[in-house]
Coordinates of C-alpha atoms in Angstrom, one line a residue:
A1 CA -148.3 50.8 -100.0
Y2 CA -149.2 53.1 -102.9
M3 CA -146.5 53.7 -105.5
M4 CA -146.4 57.4 -106.3
G5 CA -149.5 57.8 -104.2
I6 CA -151.6 55.9 -106.7
D7 CA -154.1 53.3 -105.5
P8 CA -153.0 49.9 -107.1
V9 CA -156.6 49.4 -108.1
D10 CA -156.3 52.4 -110.4
Q11 CA -152.8 51.8 -111.7
R12 CA -153.6 49.6 -114.8
R13 CA -156.4 51.8 -116.0
M14 CA -154.3 54.9 -115.6
Q15 CA -151.3 53.3 -117.3
E16 CA -153.6 52.4 -120.3
E17 CA -155.1 55.9 -120.5
S18 CA -151.8 57.7 -120.3
L19 CA -149.9 55.4 -122.7
E20 CA -152.8 55.6 -125.2
A21 CA -152.6 59.4 -125.1
I22 CA -148.8 59.4 -125.3
L23 CA -148.9 57.2 -128.4
A24 CA -151.6 59.2 -130.0
L25 CA -149.4 62.3 -129.6
L26 CA -146.4 60.6 -131.0
R27 CA -148.3 59.1 -133.9
A28 CA -150.3 62.2 -134.8
A29 CA -149.8 63.9 -138.2
P30 CA -148.0 67.3 -138.1
Q31 CA -151.2 69.3 -138.1
E32 CA -153.3 66.8 -136.1
R33 CA -154.6 67.7 -132.6
I34 CA -155.3 65.2 -129.8
S35 CA -158.1 65.6 -127.3
R36 CA -158.6 63.2 -124.3
E37 CA -160.5 63.5 -121.1
T38 CA -160.1 61.1 -118.2
S39 CA -160.7 61.3 -114.4
W40 CA -157.1 62.5 -113.9
F41 CA -156.0 64.4 -117.0
T42 CA -157.4 66.4 -119.9
L43 CA -155.9 67.1 -123.3
R44 CA -157.6 69.8 -125.4
E45 CA -156.4 70.1 -129.0
A46 CA -152.9 69.0 -127.9
Q47 CA -149.8 68.5 -129.9
L48 CA -146.1 67.9 -129.2
Q49 CA -144.0 71.0 -128.9
L50 CA -141.1 69.1 -130.4
R51 CA -141.6 66.1 -132.6
P52 CA -139.4 63.0 -132.1
Y53 CA -136.0 62.9 -133.7
T54 CA -136.2 59.1 -133.9
H55 CA -138.5 58.1 -136.8
P56 CA -141.4 57.6 -136.3
Y57 CA -140.8 57.8 -132.5
P58 CA -138.7 56.1 -129.9
E59 CA -139.6 52.5 -129.3
I60 CA -142.0 52.0 -126.4
L61 CA -142.5 48.8 -124.5
T62 CA -144.9 47.7 -121.7
A63 CA -143.4 45.8 -118.8
A64 CA -144.8 42.4 -117.7
M65 CA -144.2 40.1 -114.7
F66 CA -146.8 37.3 -114.1
S67 CA -150.1 38.8 -115.1
P68 CA -151.2 39.2 -118.8
S69 CA -151.9 42.9 -118.4
G70 CA -148.5 43.9 -119.9
P71 CA -148.8 41.6 -123.0
R72 CA -152.4 42.6 -123.4
L73 CA -151.6 46.3 -123.4
A74 CA -148.7 45.8 -125.8
G75 CA -151.0 44.2 -128.3
Q76 CA -153.8 46.6 -127.7
L77 CA -151.7 49.7 -128.3
G78 CA -149.1 48.3 -130.7
A79 CA -146.2 48.6 -128.4
G80 CA -143.3 46.2 -127.7
L81 CA -143.0 43.9 -124.6
L82 CA -140.5 43.8 -121.8
S83 CA -140.7 40.5 -119.8
L84 CA -139.2 40.7 -116.3
S85 CA -140.5 37.4 -115.0
A86 CA -137.7 35.0 -115.8
S87 CA -135.6 36.2 -112.9
I88 CA -138.1 35.3 -110.2
P89 CA -139.5 32.0 -108.9
G90 CA -142.0 30.5 -111.3
G91 CA -141.4 33.2 -113.8
F92 CA -140.5 31.0 -116.7
A93 CA -144.1 29.9 -117.0
A94 CA -145.2 33.5 -117.6
L95 CA -143.3 33.4 -120.9
E96 CA -145.1 30.5 -122.4
N97 CA -148.2 32.4 -123.5
A98 CA -147.2 36.0 -123.3
W99 CA -146.7 36.5 -127.0
E100 CA -149.9 34.8 -127.9
V101 CA -151.7 37.4 -125.7
V102 CA -149.9 40.2 -127.6
R103 CA -150.8 38.7 -131.0
E104 CA -154.5 38.1 -130.1
Q105 CA -154.9 41.7 -128.8
A106 CA -153.2 43.2 -131.8
E107 CA -155.6 41.3 -134.1
I108 CA -158.6 42.4 -132.0
H109 CA -157.6 46.1 -132.2
G110 CA -156.6 46.1 -135.9
H111 CA -152.8 46.3 -135.5
P112 CA -150.4 44.6 -137.9
E113 CA -149.1 41.2 -136.9
P114 CA -146.6 42.0 -134.0
N115 CA -142.9 41.1 -134.6
R116 CA -141.2 39.0 -131.9
S117 CA -138.1 41.1 -132.5
S118 CA -139.7 43.8 -130.3
W119 CA -139.9 41.4 -127.3
R120 CA -137.2 41.8 -124.7
V121 CA -136.7 39.2 -121.9
L122 CA -134.7 40.0 -118.8
G123 CA -132.5 37.4 -117.0
I124 CA -129.8 37.4 -114.4
V125 CA -126.4 36.0 -115.3
H126 CA -123.0 35.8 -113.6
L127 CA -120.2 33.8 -115.3
A128 CA -116.7 32.5 -114.5
E129 CA -114.3 30.0 -115.9
T130 CA -115.9 27.3 -113.6
R131 CA -119.2 27.0 -111.8
D132 CA -117.4 26.8 -108.5
Q133 CA -115.7 30.1 -109.2
A134 CA -119.0 31.7 -110.2
I135 CA -120.6 30.6 -107.0
A136 CA -117.6 31.9 -105.0
D137 CA -117.8 35.2 -106.8
C138 CA -121.5 35.7 -105.9
T139 CA -120.9 35.3 -102.1
Y140 CA -119.7 38.9 -102.4
G141 CA -123.2 40.4 -102.7
L142 CA -126.0 37.9 -103.6
P143 CA -127.0 37.1 -99.9
N144 CA -127.4 40.8 -99.2
Y145 CA -129.3 41.3 -102.4
A146 CA -131.7 38.5 -101.7
H147 CA -132.2 39.6 -98.1
Y148 CA -132.9 43.2 -99.1
F149 CA -135.4 42.4 -102.0
G150 CA -137.0 39.7 -100.0
A151 CA -137.5 42.0 -97.0
V152 CA -138.9 44.9 -98.9
G153 CA -141.2 42.6 -100.9
V154 CA -140.1 44.1 -104.3
L155 CA -139.4 40.6 -105.7
P156 CA -141.0 37.4 -104.4
L157 CA -137.7 35.7 -103.8
A158 CA -137.8 32.1 -102.5
N159 CA -134.7 32.4 -100.4
S160 CA -133.6 34.7 -97.5
A161 CA -130.1 35.3 -96.5
D162 CA -131.0 34.7 -92.9
G163 CA -131.6 31.2 -91.5
A164 CA -133.5 30.2 -88.4
D165 CA -130.3 30.9 -86.3
G166 CA -129.5 34.1 -88.3
A167 CA -126.5 32.5 -90.1
V168 CA -126.3 30.6 -93.4
D169 CA -123.0 29.7 -95.1
P170 CA -122.8 32.2 -98.0
R171 CA -121.5 29.6 -100.4
E172 CA -124.3 27.2 -99.7
F173 CA -126.8 30.0 -100.0
V174 CA -125.5 31.0 -103.4
K175 CA -125.4 27.4 -104.6
A176 CA -129.0 26.8 -103.5
Y177 CA -130.1 30.1 -105.1
A178 CA -128.4 29.0 -108.4
D179 CA -130.0 25.6 -108.2
E180 CA -133.5 27.1 -108.2
G181 CA -133.0 27.9 -111.9
N182 CA -134.2 31.5 -111.8
C183 CA -130.8 32.8 -112.8
C184 CA -127.6 31.6 -114.3
I185 CA -124.5 31.4 -112.0
G186 CA -122.0 29.3 -113.9
T187 CA -119.9 29.0 -117.0
P188 CA -120.5 30.3 -120.5
E189 CA -121.9 26.8 -121.4
D190 CA -124.4 27.2 -118.6
A191 CA -125.4 30.6 -120.0
I192 CA -126.0 29.2 -123.4
E193 CA -128.3 26.5 -122.0
Y194 CA -130.1 29.1 -119.8
I195 CA -130.8 31.5 -122.7
Q196 CA -131.8 28.6 -125.0
G197 CA -134.3 27.6 -122.3
L198 CA -135.8 31.1 -122.4
L199 CA -136.0 30.9 -126.2
D200 CA -137.6 27.5 -126.1
T201 CA -140.1 28.4 -123.4
S202 CA -141.1 31.7 -125.0
G203 CA -141.1 30.5 -128.6
G204 CA -138.5 33.2 -129.4
F205 CA -137.8 36.9 -128.7
G206 CA -135.7 39.7 -130.0
T207 CA -133.4 40.8 -127.2
F208 CA -132.0 39.2 -124.1
L209 CA -131.3 41.7 -121.4
M210 CA -129.1 41.1 -118.3
L211 CA -130.0 42.7 -115.0
G212 CA -127.1 44.9 -113.7
H213 CA -126.3 43.7 -110.2
D214 CA -123.6 43.7 -107.6
W215 CA -123.7 40.0 -106.8
A216 CA -119.9 39.8 -107.5
S217 CA -117.0 42.2 -107.1
P218 CA -116.4 44.7 -109.9
E219 CA -113.5 42.7 -111.2
A220 CA -115.4 39.5 -111.2
T221 CA -118.4 41.3 -112.8
F222 CA -116.2 42.7 -115.6
K223 CA -114.8 39.2 -116.2
S224 CA -118.4 37.8 -116.4
Y225 CA -119.2 40.4 -119.1
E226 CA -116.1 39.5 -121.0
L227 CA -116.9 35.8 -121.0
L228 CA -120.5 36.5 -122.1
A229 CA -119.3 38.7 -125.0
R230 CA -116.6 36.3 -126.1
K231 CA -118.2 32.8 -125.6
V232 CA -121.9 33.3 -125.3

C-alpha cells in the first residue's frame, strides 16, 4: 500500500528534498530567496510569507524506527531525532548506534556537533501500585490494541490477541506482552529501570516520551500518570 499515494521507493528521497527546502526557507536571511527544482516541486525565488515566531524557528526532528535513514537525515540537515523503535520487538538495538550516525553525518556535512538533548525516545508505560494491578489494568484495552496493530501491519508486534482457538486469557496475554520487554507494565520502580535501560542502551538522550494509549481505563491511566509524575 502507498501512503498518501507515494511509492515507498520514492519516500525517503522526497522526504529529504522537502525537508531540505523547508529548512532552507526557515533558515534564510530576511532578504534571501530560495530556489529549488525537483521531480515533484519547484521553488523560484521563494521566501516565507510569515517568519517564525519561535527563534530561530520551531524545533524540527526526523523520525526513526529500525533503519539508519532517520538518524542520517537528522545529522545531514542539522535536525533533531525522534526514535520510535523502543516500543516494538527488537527495537532497543536500533538505539545503540543511532546517535553515532547523527554525529557522523553532521561532521560530514559541516554542522556543529549535535547535542543529545535534541534526541527524543518514545516508550510505552502503564503503572500501578503493584505489577499485578498494572497487568489487570491493561486487560481493559491492550489485547484489542495488539490485535488491531498486528492485523493492519502498522507495528510488527510479536503477539496477537487471538490464539489458535480464537481465545486467550486477557491477563495471561498482558503478562506475556509485558515480559517481552518492549514496554513497561508495572510499578514506578519498574519504570525507573525501564527508562534507565533506554539511557544505558542509547548512551543518553534529552527527552523520554510516552505513547498515549488506551490499554487501561481512563481512571487507571490517570493514576499511572500520577505515579509517574510523583515517583519516577
